[in-house]
XYZ file of C-alpha atoms in Angstrom:
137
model
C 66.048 -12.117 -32.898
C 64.046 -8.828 -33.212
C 62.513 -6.402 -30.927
C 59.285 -7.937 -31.849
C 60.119 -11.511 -31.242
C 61.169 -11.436 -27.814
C 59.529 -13.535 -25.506
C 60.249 -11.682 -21.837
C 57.369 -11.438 -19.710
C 55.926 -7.638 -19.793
C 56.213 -6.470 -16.031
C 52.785 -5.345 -14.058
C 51.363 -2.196 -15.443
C 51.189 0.102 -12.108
C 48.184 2.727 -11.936
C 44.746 3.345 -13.366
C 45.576 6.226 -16.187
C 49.156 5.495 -17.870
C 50.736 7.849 -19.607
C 52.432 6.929 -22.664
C 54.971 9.822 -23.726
C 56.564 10.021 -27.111
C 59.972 11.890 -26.469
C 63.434 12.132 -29.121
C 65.760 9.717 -27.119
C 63.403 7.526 -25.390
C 66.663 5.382 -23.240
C 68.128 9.029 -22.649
C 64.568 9.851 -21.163
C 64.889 6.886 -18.791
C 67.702 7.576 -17.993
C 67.073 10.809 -16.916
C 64.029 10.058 -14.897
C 66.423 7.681 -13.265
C 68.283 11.134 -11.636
C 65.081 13.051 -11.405
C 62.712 10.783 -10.107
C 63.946 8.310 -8.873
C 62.444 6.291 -12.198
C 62.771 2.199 -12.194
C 63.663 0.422 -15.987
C 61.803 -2.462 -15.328
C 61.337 -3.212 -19.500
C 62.925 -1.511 -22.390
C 63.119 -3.325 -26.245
C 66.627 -2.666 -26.907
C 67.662 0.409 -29.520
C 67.757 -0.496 -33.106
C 70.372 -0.119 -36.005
C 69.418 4.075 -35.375
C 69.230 3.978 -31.430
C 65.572 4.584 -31.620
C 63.261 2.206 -28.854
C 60.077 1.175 -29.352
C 59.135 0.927 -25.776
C 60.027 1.538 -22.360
C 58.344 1.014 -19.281
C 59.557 2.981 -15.660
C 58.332 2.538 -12.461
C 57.714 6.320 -11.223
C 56.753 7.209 -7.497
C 54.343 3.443 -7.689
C 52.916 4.294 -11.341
C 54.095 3.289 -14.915
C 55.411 5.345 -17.183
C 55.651 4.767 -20.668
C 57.785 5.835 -23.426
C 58.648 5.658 -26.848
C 60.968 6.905 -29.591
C 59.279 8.796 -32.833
C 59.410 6.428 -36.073
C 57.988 8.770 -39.010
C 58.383 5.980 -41.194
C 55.354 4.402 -39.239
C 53.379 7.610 -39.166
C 54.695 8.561 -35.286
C 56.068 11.541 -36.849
C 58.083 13.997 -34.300
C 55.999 16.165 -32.537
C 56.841 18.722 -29.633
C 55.573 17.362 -26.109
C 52.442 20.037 -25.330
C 49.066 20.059 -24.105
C 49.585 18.452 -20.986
C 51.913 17.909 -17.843
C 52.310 15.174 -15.415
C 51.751 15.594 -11.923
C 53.823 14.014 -9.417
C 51.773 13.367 -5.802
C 54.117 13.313 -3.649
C 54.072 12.717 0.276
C 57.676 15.461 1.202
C 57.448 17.917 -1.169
C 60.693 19.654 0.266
C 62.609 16.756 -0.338
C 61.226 16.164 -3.777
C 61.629 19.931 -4.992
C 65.284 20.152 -3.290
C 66.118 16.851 -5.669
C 64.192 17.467 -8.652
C 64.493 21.218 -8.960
C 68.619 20.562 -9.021
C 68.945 17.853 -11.330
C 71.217 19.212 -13.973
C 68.835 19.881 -17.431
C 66.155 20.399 -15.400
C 63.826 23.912 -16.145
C 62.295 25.417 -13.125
C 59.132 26.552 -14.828
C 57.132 27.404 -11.429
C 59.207 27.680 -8.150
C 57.315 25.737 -5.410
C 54.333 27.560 -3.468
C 51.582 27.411 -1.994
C 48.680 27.366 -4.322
C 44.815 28.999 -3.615
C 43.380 25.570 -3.744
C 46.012 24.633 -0.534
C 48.749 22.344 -2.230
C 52.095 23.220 -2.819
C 53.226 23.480 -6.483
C 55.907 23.584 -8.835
C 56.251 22.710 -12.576
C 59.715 21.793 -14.125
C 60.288 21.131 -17.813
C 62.595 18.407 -18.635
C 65.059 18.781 -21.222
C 63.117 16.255 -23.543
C 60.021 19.472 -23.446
C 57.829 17.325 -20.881
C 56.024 19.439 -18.135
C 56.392 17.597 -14.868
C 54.764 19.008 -11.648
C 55.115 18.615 -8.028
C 52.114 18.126 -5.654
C 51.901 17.814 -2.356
C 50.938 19.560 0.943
């Protein structure tokens, strides 16, 4: 049976904006936001005959997270993650920098502080080149 013909129930999309990232090793992603953030699997199609999957979904602080393997022989052609970073709301900050800022292939961008508009801030780049940020007070 394919990807495409498998009947399992699609979990509950979580959150009103989903992001929907596009990253080169889309179960490697997953399984890093496992370490990072805490991430839950809660659907993946499984790889095909060149490890490549076509979908996953995570469960990330109570939103969903999306995310996908490149096919260029579909037109999703490889392109480098830019233009845009997700932001992380996050009740302990502390906590949340101490773990995330220490996962191993994680790129402190922006060391946590206190920013003009009054939340504390940090940005991190992943090694899949996905900007993540912390926010919190």
């Amino acid at each position: 049976m394919s990807a495409m013909e498998q009947t399992q129930e699609m979990p509950e999309t979580k959150g009103g904006v989903v992001a929907y990232l596009s990253v080169d090793g889309a179960a490697k992603a997953a399984e890093f936001y496992a370490k990072a953030f805490g991430a839950e699997q809660v659907f993946a199609y499984p790889p095909d005959e060149k490890g490549r999957t076509m979908h996953v979904h995570l469960y990330i602080n109570g939103s969903s997270v999306m995310l996908s393997d490149f096919y260029p022989e579909h037109g999703h052609a490889f392109e480098k993650p830019q233009g845009f970073t997700m932001h992380l709301i996050v009740d302990d900050i502390d906590a949340w920098w101490e773990h995330v800022s220490n996962t191993e292939g994680m790129k402190v961008e922006l060391p946590l502080q206190k920013m003009f508009w009054g939340d504390r801030y940090a940005t991190l780049r992943d090694p899949f080149g996905v900007l993540w940020a912390l926010v919190g007070k």
